[in-house]
XYZ file of C-alpha atoms in Angstrom:
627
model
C 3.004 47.921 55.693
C -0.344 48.833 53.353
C -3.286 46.443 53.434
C -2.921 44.931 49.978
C -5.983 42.640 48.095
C -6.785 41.451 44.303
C -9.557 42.413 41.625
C -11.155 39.210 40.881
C -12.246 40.222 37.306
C -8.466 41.002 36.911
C -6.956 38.008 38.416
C -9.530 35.802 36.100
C -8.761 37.646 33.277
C -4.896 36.779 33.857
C -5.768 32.848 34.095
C -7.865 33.032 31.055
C -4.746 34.506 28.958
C -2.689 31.950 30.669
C -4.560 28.953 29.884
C -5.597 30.542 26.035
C -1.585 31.345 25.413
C -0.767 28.105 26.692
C -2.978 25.729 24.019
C -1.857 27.726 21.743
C 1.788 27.347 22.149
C 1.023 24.070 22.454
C -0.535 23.927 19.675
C 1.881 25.288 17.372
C 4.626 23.713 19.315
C 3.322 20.292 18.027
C 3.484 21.421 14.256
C 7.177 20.954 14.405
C 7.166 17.698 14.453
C 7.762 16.429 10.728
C 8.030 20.026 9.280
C 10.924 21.162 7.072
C 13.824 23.856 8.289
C 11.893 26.905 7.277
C 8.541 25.539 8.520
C 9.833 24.541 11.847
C 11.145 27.713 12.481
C 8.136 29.369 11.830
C 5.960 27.471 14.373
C 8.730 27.674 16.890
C 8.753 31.535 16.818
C 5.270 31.311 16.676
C 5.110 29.096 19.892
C 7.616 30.898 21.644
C 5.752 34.356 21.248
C 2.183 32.682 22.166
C 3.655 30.735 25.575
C 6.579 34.132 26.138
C 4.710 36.801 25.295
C 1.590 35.201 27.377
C 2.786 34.613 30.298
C 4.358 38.416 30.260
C 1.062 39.309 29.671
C -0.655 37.674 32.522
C 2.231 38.620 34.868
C 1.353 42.192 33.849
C -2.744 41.866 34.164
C -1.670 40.005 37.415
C 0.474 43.333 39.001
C -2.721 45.360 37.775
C -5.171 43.335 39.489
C -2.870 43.698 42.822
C -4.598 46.494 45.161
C -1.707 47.541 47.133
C -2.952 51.065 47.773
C 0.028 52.783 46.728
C 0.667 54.672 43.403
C 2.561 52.736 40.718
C 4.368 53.159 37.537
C 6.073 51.319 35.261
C 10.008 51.307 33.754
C 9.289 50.704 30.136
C 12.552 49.597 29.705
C 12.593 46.949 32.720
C 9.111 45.765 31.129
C 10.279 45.161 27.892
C 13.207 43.234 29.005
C 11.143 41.127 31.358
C 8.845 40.753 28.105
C 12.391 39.635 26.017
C 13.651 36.976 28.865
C 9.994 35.416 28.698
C 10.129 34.964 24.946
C 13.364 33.969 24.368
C 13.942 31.769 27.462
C 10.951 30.005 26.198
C 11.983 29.435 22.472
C 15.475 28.543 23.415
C 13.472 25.585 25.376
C 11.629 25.024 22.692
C 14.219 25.135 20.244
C 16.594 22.343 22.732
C 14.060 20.337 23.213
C 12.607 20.051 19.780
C 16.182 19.691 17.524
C 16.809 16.827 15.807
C 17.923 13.718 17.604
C 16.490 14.986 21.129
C 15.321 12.454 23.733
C 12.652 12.382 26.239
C 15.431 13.305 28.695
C 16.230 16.483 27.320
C 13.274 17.977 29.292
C 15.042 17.937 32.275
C 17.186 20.138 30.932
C 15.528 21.887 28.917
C 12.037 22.546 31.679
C 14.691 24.136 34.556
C 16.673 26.519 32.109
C 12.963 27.618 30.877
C 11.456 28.246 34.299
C 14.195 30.124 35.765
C 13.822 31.886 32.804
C 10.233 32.772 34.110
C 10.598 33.277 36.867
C 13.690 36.053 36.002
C 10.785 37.397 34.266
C 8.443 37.782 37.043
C 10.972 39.536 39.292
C 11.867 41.773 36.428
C 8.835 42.622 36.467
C 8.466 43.236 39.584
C 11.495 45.328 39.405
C 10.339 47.742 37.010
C 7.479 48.684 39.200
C 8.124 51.993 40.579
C 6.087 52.916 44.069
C 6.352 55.254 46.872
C 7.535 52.778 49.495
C 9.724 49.806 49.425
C 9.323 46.225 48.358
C 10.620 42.903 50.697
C 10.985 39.245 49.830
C 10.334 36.385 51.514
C 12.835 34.243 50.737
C 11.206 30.719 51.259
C 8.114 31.773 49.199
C 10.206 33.203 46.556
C 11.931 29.425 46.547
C 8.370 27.963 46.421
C 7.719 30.523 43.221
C 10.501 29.152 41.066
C 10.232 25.576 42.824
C 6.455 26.245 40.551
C 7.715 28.106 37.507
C 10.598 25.098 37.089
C 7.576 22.257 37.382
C 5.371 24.009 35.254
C 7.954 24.769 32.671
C 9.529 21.089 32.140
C 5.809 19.619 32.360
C 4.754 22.452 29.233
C 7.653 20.748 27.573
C 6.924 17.283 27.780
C 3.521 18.410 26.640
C 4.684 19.807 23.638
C 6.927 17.403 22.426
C 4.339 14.588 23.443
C 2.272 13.637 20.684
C -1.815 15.103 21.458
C -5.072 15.304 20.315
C -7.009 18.308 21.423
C -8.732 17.102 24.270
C -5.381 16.333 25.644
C -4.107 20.322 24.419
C -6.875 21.391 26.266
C -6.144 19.610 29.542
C -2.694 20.303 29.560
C -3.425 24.426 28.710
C -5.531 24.125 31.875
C -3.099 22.675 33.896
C -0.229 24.540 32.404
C -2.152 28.157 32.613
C -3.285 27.511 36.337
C 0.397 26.432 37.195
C 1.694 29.888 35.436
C -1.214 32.032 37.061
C 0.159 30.224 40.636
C 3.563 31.042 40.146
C 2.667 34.440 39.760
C 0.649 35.176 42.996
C 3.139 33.180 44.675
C 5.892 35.289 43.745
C 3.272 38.341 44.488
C 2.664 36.717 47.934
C 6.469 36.652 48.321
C 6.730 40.330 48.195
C 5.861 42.877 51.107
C 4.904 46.872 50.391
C 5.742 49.634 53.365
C 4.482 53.042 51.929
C 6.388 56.084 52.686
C 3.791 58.554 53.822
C -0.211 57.820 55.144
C -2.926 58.983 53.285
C -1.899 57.600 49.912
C -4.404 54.779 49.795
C -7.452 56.658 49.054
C -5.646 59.126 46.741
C -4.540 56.154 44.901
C -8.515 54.819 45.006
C -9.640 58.168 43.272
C -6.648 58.760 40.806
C -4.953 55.748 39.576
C -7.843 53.009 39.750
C -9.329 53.515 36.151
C -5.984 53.687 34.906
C -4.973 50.737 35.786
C -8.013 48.820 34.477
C -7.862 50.577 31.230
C -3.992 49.339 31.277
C -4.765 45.901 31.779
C -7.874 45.938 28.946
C -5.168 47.102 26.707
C -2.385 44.483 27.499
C -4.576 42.094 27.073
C -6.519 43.497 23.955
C -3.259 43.152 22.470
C -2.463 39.802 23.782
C -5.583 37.894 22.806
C -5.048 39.625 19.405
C -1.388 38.016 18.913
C -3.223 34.833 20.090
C -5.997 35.300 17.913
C -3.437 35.691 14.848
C -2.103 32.469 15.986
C -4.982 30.786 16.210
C -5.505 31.755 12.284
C -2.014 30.725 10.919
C -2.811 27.221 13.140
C -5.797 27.544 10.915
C -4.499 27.675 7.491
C -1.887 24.998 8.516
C -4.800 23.056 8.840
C -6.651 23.766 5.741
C -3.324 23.449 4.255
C -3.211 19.767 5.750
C -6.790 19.267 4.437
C -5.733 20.425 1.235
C -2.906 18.062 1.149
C -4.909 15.118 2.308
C -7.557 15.718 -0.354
C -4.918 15.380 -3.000
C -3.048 12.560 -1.512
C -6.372 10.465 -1.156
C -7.289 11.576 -4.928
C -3.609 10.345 -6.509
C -3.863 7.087 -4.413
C -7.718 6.572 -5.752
C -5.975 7.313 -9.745
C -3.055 5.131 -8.924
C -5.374 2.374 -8.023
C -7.187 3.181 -11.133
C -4.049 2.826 -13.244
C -3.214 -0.709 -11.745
C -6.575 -1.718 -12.476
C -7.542 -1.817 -9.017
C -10.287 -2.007 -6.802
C -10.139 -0.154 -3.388
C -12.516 -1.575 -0.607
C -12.230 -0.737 3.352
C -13.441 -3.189 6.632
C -14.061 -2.531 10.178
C -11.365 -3.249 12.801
C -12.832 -6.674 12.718
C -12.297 -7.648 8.964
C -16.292 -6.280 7.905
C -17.375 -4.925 5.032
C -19.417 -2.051 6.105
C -20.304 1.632 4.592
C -20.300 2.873 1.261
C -17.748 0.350 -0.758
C -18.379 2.092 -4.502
C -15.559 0.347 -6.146
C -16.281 -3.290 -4.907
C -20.539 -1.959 -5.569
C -19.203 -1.549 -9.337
C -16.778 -4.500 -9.446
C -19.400 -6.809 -8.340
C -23.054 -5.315 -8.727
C -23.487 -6.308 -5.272
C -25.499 -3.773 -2.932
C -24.643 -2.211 0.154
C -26.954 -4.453 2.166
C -25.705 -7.779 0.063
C -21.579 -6.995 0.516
C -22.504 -5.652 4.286
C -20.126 -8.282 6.982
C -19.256 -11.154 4.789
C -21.537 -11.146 1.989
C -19.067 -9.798 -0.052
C -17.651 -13.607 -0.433
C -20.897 -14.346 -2.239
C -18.971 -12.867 -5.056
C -16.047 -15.055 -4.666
C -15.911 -18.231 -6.813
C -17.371 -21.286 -4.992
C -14.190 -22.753 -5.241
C -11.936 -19.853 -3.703
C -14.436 -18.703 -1.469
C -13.917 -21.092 1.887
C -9.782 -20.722 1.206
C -10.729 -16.455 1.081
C -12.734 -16.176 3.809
C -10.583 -18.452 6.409
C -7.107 -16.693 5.156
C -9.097 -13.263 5.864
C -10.250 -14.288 9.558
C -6.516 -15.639 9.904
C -4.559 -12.519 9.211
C -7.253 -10.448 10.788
C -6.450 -12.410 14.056
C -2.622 -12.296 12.978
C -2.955 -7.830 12.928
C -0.946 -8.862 9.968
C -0.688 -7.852 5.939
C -3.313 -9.958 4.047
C -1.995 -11.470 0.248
C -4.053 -13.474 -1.027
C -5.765 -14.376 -4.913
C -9.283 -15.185 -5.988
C -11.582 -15.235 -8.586
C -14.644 -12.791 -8.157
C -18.025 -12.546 -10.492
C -18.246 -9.252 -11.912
C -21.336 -7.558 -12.602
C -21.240 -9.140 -15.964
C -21.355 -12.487 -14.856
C -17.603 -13.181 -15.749
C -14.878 -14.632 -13.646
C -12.182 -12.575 -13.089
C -8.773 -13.327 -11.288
C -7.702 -11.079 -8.776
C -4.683 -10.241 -6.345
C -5.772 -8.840 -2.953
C -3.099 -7.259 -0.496
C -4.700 -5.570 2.632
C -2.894 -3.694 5.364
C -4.233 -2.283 9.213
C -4.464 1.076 9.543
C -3.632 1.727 13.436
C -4.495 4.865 15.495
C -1.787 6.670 17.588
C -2.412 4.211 20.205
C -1.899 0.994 18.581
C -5.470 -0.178 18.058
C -6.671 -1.045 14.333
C -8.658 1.865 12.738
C -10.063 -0.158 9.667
C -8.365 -2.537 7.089
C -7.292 -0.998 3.572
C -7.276 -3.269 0.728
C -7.465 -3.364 -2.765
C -8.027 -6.110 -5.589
C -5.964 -5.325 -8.519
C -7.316 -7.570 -12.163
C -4.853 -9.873 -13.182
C -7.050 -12.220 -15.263
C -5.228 -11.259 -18.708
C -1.886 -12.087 -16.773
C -2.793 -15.637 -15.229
C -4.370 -16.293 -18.508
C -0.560 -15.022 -20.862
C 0.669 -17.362 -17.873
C -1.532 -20.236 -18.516
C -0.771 -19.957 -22.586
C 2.959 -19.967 -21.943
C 3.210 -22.946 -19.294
C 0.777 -24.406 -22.467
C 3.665 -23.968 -24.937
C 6.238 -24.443 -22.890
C 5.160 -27.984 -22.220
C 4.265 -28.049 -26.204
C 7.598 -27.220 -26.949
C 9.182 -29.432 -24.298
C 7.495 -32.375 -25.824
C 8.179 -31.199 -29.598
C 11.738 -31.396 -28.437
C 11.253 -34.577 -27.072
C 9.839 -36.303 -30.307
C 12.251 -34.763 -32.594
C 15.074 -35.690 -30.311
C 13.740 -39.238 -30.186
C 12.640 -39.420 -33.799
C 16.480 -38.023 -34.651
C 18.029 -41.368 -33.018
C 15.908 -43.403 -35.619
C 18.261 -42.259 -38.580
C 21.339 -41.784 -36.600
C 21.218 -45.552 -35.539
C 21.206 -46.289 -39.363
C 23.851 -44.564 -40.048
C 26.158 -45.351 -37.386
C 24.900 -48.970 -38.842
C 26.039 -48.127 -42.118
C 29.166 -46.507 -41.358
C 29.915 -50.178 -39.460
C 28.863 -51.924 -42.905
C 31.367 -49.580 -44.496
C 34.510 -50.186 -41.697
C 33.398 -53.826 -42.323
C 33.770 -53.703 -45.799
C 36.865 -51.723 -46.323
C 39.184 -54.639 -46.549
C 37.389 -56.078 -49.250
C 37.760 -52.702 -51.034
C 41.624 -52.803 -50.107
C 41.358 -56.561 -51.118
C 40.387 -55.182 -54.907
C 42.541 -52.276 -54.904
C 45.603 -54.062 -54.353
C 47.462 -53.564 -57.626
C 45.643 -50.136 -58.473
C 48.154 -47.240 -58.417
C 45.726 -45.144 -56.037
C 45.305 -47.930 -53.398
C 47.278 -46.322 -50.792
C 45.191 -43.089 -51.803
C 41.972 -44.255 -51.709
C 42.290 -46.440 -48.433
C 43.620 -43.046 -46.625
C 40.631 -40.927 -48.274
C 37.728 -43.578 -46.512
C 39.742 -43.855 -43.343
C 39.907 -39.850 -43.309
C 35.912 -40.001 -44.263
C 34.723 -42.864 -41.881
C 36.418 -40.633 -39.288
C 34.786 -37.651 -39.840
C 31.322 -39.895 -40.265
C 32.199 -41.469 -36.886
C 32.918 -37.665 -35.079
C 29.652 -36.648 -36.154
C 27.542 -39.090 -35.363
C 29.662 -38.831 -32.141
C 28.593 -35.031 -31.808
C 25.097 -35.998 -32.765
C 24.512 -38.255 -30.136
C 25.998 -35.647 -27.555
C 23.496 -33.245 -29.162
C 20.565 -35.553 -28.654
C 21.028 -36.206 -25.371
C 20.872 -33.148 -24.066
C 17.921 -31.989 -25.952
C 16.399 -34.909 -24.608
C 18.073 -33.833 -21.183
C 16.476 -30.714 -21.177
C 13.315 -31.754 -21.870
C 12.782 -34.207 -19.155
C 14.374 -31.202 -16.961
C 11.011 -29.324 -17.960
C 8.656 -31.436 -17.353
C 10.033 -32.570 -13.981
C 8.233 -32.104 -10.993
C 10.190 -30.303 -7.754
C 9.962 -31.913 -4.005
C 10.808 -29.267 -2.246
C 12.245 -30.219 1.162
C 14.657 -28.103 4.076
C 18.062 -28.036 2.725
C 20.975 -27.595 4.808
C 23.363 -25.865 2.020
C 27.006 -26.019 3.931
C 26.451 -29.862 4.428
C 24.846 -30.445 0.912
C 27.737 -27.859 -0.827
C 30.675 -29.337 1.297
C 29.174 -32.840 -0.213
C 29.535 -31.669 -4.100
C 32.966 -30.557 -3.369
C 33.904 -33.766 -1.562
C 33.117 -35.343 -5.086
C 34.707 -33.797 -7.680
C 38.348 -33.760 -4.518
C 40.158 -36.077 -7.057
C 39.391 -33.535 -9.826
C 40.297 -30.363 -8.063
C 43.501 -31.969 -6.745
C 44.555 -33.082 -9.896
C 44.526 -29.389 -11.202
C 46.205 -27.609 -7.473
C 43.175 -26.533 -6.467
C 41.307 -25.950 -3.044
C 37.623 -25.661 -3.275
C 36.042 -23.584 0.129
C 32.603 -23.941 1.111
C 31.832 -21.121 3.708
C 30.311 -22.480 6.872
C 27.566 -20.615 7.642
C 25.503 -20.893 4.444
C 21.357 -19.666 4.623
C 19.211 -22.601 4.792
C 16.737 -22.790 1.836
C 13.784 -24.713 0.979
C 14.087 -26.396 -2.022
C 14.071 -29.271 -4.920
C 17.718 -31.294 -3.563
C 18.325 -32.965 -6.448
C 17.681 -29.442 -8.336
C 20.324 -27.268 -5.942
C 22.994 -29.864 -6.197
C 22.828 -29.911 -10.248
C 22.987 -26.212 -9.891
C 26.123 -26.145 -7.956
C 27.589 -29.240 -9.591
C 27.515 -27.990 -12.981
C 29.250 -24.744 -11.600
C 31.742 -25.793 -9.312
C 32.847 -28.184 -12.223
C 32.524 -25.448 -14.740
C 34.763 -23.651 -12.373
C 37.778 -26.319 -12.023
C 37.813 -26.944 -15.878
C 38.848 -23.340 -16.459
C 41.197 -22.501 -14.271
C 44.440 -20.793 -14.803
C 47.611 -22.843 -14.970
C 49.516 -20.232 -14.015
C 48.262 -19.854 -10.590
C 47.005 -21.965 -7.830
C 43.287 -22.482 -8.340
C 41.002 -21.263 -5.817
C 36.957 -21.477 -5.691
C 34.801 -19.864 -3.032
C 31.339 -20.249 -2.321
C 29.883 -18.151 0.031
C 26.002 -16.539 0.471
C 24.447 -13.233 1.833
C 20.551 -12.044 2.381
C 19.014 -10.568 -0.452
C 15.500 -8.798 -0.370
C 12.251 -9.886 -0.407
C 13.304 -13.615 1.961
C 16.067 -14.684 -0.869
C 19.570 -16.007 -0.379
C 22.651 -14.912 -2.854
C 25.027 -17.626 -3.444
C 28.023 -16.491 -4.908
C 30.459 -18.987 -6.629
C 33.331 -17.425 -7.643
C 37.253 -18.596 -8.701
C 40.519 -17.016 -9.713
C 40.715 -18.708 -13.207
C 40.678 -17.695 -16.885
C 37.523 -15.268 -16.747
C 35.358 -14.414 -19.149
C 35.629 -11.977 -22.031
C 32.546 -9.274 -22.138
C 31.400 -10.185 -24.700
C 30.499 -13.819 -24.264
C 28.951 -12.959 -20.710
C 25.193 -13.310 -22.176
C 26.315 -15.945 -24.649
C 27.244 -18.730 -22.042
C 23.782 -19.371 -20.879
C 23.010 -20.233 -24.456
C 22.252 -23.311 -25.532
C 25.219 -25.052 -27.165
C 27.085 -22.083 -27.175
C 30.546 -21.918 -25.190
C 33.189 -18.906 -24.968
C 37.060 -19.288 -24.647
C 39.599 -21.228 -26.347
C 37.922 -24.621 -26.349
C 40.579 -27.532 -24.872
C 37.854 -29.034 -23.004
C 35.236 -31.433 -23.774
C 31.714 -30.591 -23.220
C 28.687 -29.618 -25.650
C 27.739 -26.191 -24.133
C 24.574 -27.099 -21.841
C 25.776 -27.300 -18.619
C 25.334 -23.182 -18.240
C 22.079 -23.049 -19.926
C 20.677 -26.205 -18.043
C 21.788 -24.665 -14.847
C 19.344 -21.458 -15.951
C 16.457 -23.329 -16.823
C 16.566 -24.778 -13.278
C 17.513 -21.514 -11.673
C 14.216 -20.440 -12.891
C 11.878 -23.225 -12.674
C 12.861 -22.403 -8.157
C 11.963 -18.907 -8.764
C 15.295 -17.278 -8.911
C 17.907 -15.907 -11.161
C 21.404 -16.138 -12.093
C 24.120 -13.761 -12.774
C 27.607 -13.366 -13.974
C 30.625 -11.137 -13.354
C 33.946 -11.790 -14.958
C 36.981 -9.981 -15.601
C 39.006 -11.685 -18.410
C 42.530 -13.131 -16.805
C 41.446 -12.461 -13.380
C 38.255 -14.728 -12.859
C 34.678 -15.162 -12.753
C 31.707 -15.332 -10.278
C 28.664 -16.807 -10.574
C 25.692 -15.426 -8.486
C 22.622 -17.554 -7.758
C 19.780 -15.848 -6.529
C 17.101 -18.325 -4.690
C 13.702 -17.717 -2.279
C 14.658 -18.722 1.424
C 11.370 -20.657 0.584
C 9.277 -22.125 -1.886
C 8.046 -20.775 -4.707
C 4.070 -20.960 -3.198
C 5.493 -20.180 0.088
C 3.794 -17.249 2.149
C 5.263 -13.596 1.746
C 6.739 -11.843 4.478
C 4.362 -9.650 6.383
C 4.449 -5.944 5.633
C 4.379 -3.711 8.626
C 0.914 -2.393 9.355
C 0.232 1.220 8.197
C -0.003 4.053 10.374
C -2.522 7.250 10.413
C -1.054 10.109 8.168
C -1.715 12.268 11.127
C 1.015 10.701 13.701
């Protein structure tokens, strides 16, 4: 057995390539995450040559440093192939552990498969060493060597597929080198030399000493330069990154320009603090006079309590801030403006800084403004014609009475003229016609005057429970749908809404009725209402029946006023549609229609789950583009 010892500056040389080839595999381990096919394959060669090829290298400056006093040489073969386990063992990891759809789990298979790998490394290795004498194992310390190279392996996994910063990379390169480095001299301690012939050791001292520190110089001369190479492609990623945050932040700043926006940042704690140039030029407020809250100076007096509480309220809430005010700009005019504002939150959860921006909508409240203005102008035009058109209709439904009153004394006359009979049939065929359109006219009338009291109606919007209020409607117009064989369902778990009642049920009135008046005689009638979520906290109510249908090209015209599609054997004036529209709208949704002619027709009404001035759902806060 020879005396046997280490070369310090050796054995801290292998540590330091451990610990610099383990941050950076883990380093370019963690690029994976996120990067396309061609990309990730890159990095994970890359990480699998920095973490393989590194800790071959320190197993090799490890040997050298190992003063056994006997000659040694190396199999080149042997050494390469210990150099090929290292490197592939550790990308095949890498490669499990990383694909798609992995779990956290997946280490534990994944960290065993890589340090046996490592440790069949170390005793090929070993095995490729060629001395005169012979080399003997300990078996429990070569248990306690892989026992290390398994622990060290699965925790270098769950490193690199953890997300990091670099203070955490260069922790776990510490821990992970040191954990490699005392694998090795484990294994080392595990093995025992017995030279064949005395005298060796100081021959060995004299001849092969330089040698082997020139040897390890060069191994790792060569390693750090592979690491260095890495540490320059990790480099360019980065400016790459830079590159491609510099251009992100400059589209978002010219897509905030195109909306007419203004982008402003606070504090964690809803501040205004730095440089704020767009809000500085918005405003003509200084740094020191929008600093905290001082930007609400510029808020109208009349927004500016309602602003500042709904701010403190979502900043409390960590939620999405919408809000609208009216701000002073520099020129002394008010201008309207909508503000949405959104967290940005660190890796850890914590709020970064609020994002917001205030986009001008002044010229649209004011196009708003002009056309509630004549709306309501129109509405009551409508009104006073409608009303002023009864004035003249009365006297002539008064006349035409005068002239049924009058026509026997006419017949009276006529008695002995030949064209008596003639003449008596033209007025009755005249007064009738008279009589049908004042009859229409008065039908006309009324509705105009219908639809303008619709619009200038005010909504109480209350909870509505739609299955009770729809089975209601249907429960009414029974005698009707029985009369014509058909069954009217009303599914029975309709969405709760928040609405105008009295609105909602002249909705669905008008087109469940709609709906039994033009069914198919040839077929059982059958009407369905049913509902499903829509986006953006809206309901879809679909009525739809198995009667006539409607032809395509009449689909737009039915929600006209006074305009009806079909052969028309039923009574009506053509308003019912177009009245259900207006007060589809006026609750902030929409309606649609799909028909097939002969098969049937559906009517879909669109509503808000709430009211119209009800508050928007709260957008999920915004994450750092670096996670």
């Amino acid at each position: 057995m020879m005396p046997n010892g280490y070369n310090p500056a050796l054995v801290a040389l292998s540590i330091a390539i451990a610990v610099f080839a383990s941050y950076t595999a883990l380093d370019l381990a963690s690029r994976m995450r996120g990067a396309g096919p061609r990309l990730r394959l890159a990095w994970l060669s890359g990480a699998a040559l920095a973490m393989g090829g590194g800790i071959w290298s320190m197993h090799f400056v490890g040997m050298l440093a190992f003063e056994m006093g006997l000659p040694a040489a190396y199999d080149l073969g042997l050494a390469l192939l210990s150099l090929a386990l290292a490197v592939g063992v550790t990308g095949a990891a890498l490669a499990y552990v990383a694909r798609e759809g992995s779990r956290t789990r997946d280490i534990l298979v994944g960290g065993p498969v890589m340090g046996l790998g490592v440790a069949a490394m170390h005793y090929t290795g070993m095995a490729a060493m060629r001395v005169h004498g012979s080399v003997a194992y300990s078996p429990p310390v070569v248990a306690v060597s892989v026992i290390i190279a398994v622990t060290a392996a699965t925790a270098a996994l769950w490193l690199t597929v953890r997300p990091s910063g670099v203070g955490q990379k260069l922790g776990a390169a510490g821990i992970m080198g040191l954990a490699v480095a005392g694998m090795h001299y484990t294994g080392m301690a595990a093995a025992t030399f017995t030279a064949e012939a005395a005298g060796v050791h100081a021959g060995h001292l004299d001849v092969a000493g330089v040698n082997h520190q020139t040897l390890a110089l060069t191994v790792a001369g060569a390693t750090f330069v592979i690491l260095f190479l890495a540490i320059l492609a990790t480099s360019s990623d980065q400016q790459r990154v830079a590159r491609e945050l510099r251009a992100s932040e400059e589209r978002f700043r010219a897509a905030v320009q195109a909306v007419r926006g203004v982008l402003w940042t606070n504090d964690p704690q809803g501040r205004m603090t730095g440089e704020q140039p767009g809000w500085a030029a918005l405003t003509g407020q200084s740094r020191a006079e929008y600093e905290g809250y001082g930007w609400a100076n510029a808020v109208h007096p009349d927004d500016r309590a309602a602003s500042v509480e709904a701010w403190n309220r979502t900043v409390a809430a960590r939620s999405t801030f919408v809000h609208e005010h009216r701000v002073r700009a520099r020129d002394g005019t008010w201008r309207h403006f909508a503000i949405r504002a959104v967290p940005v939150l660190e890796a850890q959860g914590a709020i970064r800084e609020w994002v917001g921006v205030h986009t001008d909508i002044t010229e649209q409240r004011e196009a708003e403004g002009e056309l509630r203005e004549s709306n309501e102008e129109i509405q009551r035009y409508a009104y006073i014609v409608s009303h002023d058109l009864r004035s003249p209709l009365v006297n002539v439904m008064g006349f035409t009475s005068e002239l049924e009153a009058t026509r026997e004394e006419v017949r009276a006359a006529l008695k002995d003229h030949p064209q008596a009979g003639r003449i008596d049939a033209d007025m009755e065929e005249a007064l009738g016609f008279i009589r049908a359109a004042i009859t229409r006219m008065e039908g006309l009338i009324t509705a105009i005057l219908k639809l303008s009291r619709e619009g200038r109606r005010r909504f109480d919007p209350e909870p509505l429970v739609m299955t009770d209020l729809l089975r209601s409607l249907a429960d009414a117009q029974r005698h009707q749908a029985e009369s014509r064989g058909a069954v009217v369902t009303i599914a029975p778990d309709l969405p709760e809404i928040v609405a105008d009642r009295l609105a909602v049920e002249q909705i669905f009135a008008n087109l469940i009725d709609n709906a039994l008046k033009y069914l198919d005689p040839a077929r059982p009638g059958r009407i369905d209402v049913t509902a499903t979520p829509a986006p953006g906290g809206r309901v879809r109510y679909a009525v739809a029946d198995n009667g006539r249908g409607i032809a395509p090209h009449d689909h737009a015209r039915v929600f006209e006023l006074f305009r009806r599609s079909g052969v028309q054997d039923r009574p009506g004036e053509g308003i019912g549609l177009a009245h259900v529209k207006a007060l589809t709208r006026a609750l902030g949704g929409r309606i649609e229609l799909s028909s097939t002619l002969g098969t049937g027709t559906t009517f879909t009404v669109t509503l808000p789950r709430g009211t119209a001035t009800g508050k928007r759902a709260a957008a999920e806060p915004a994450r750092l583009a670096a996670e």
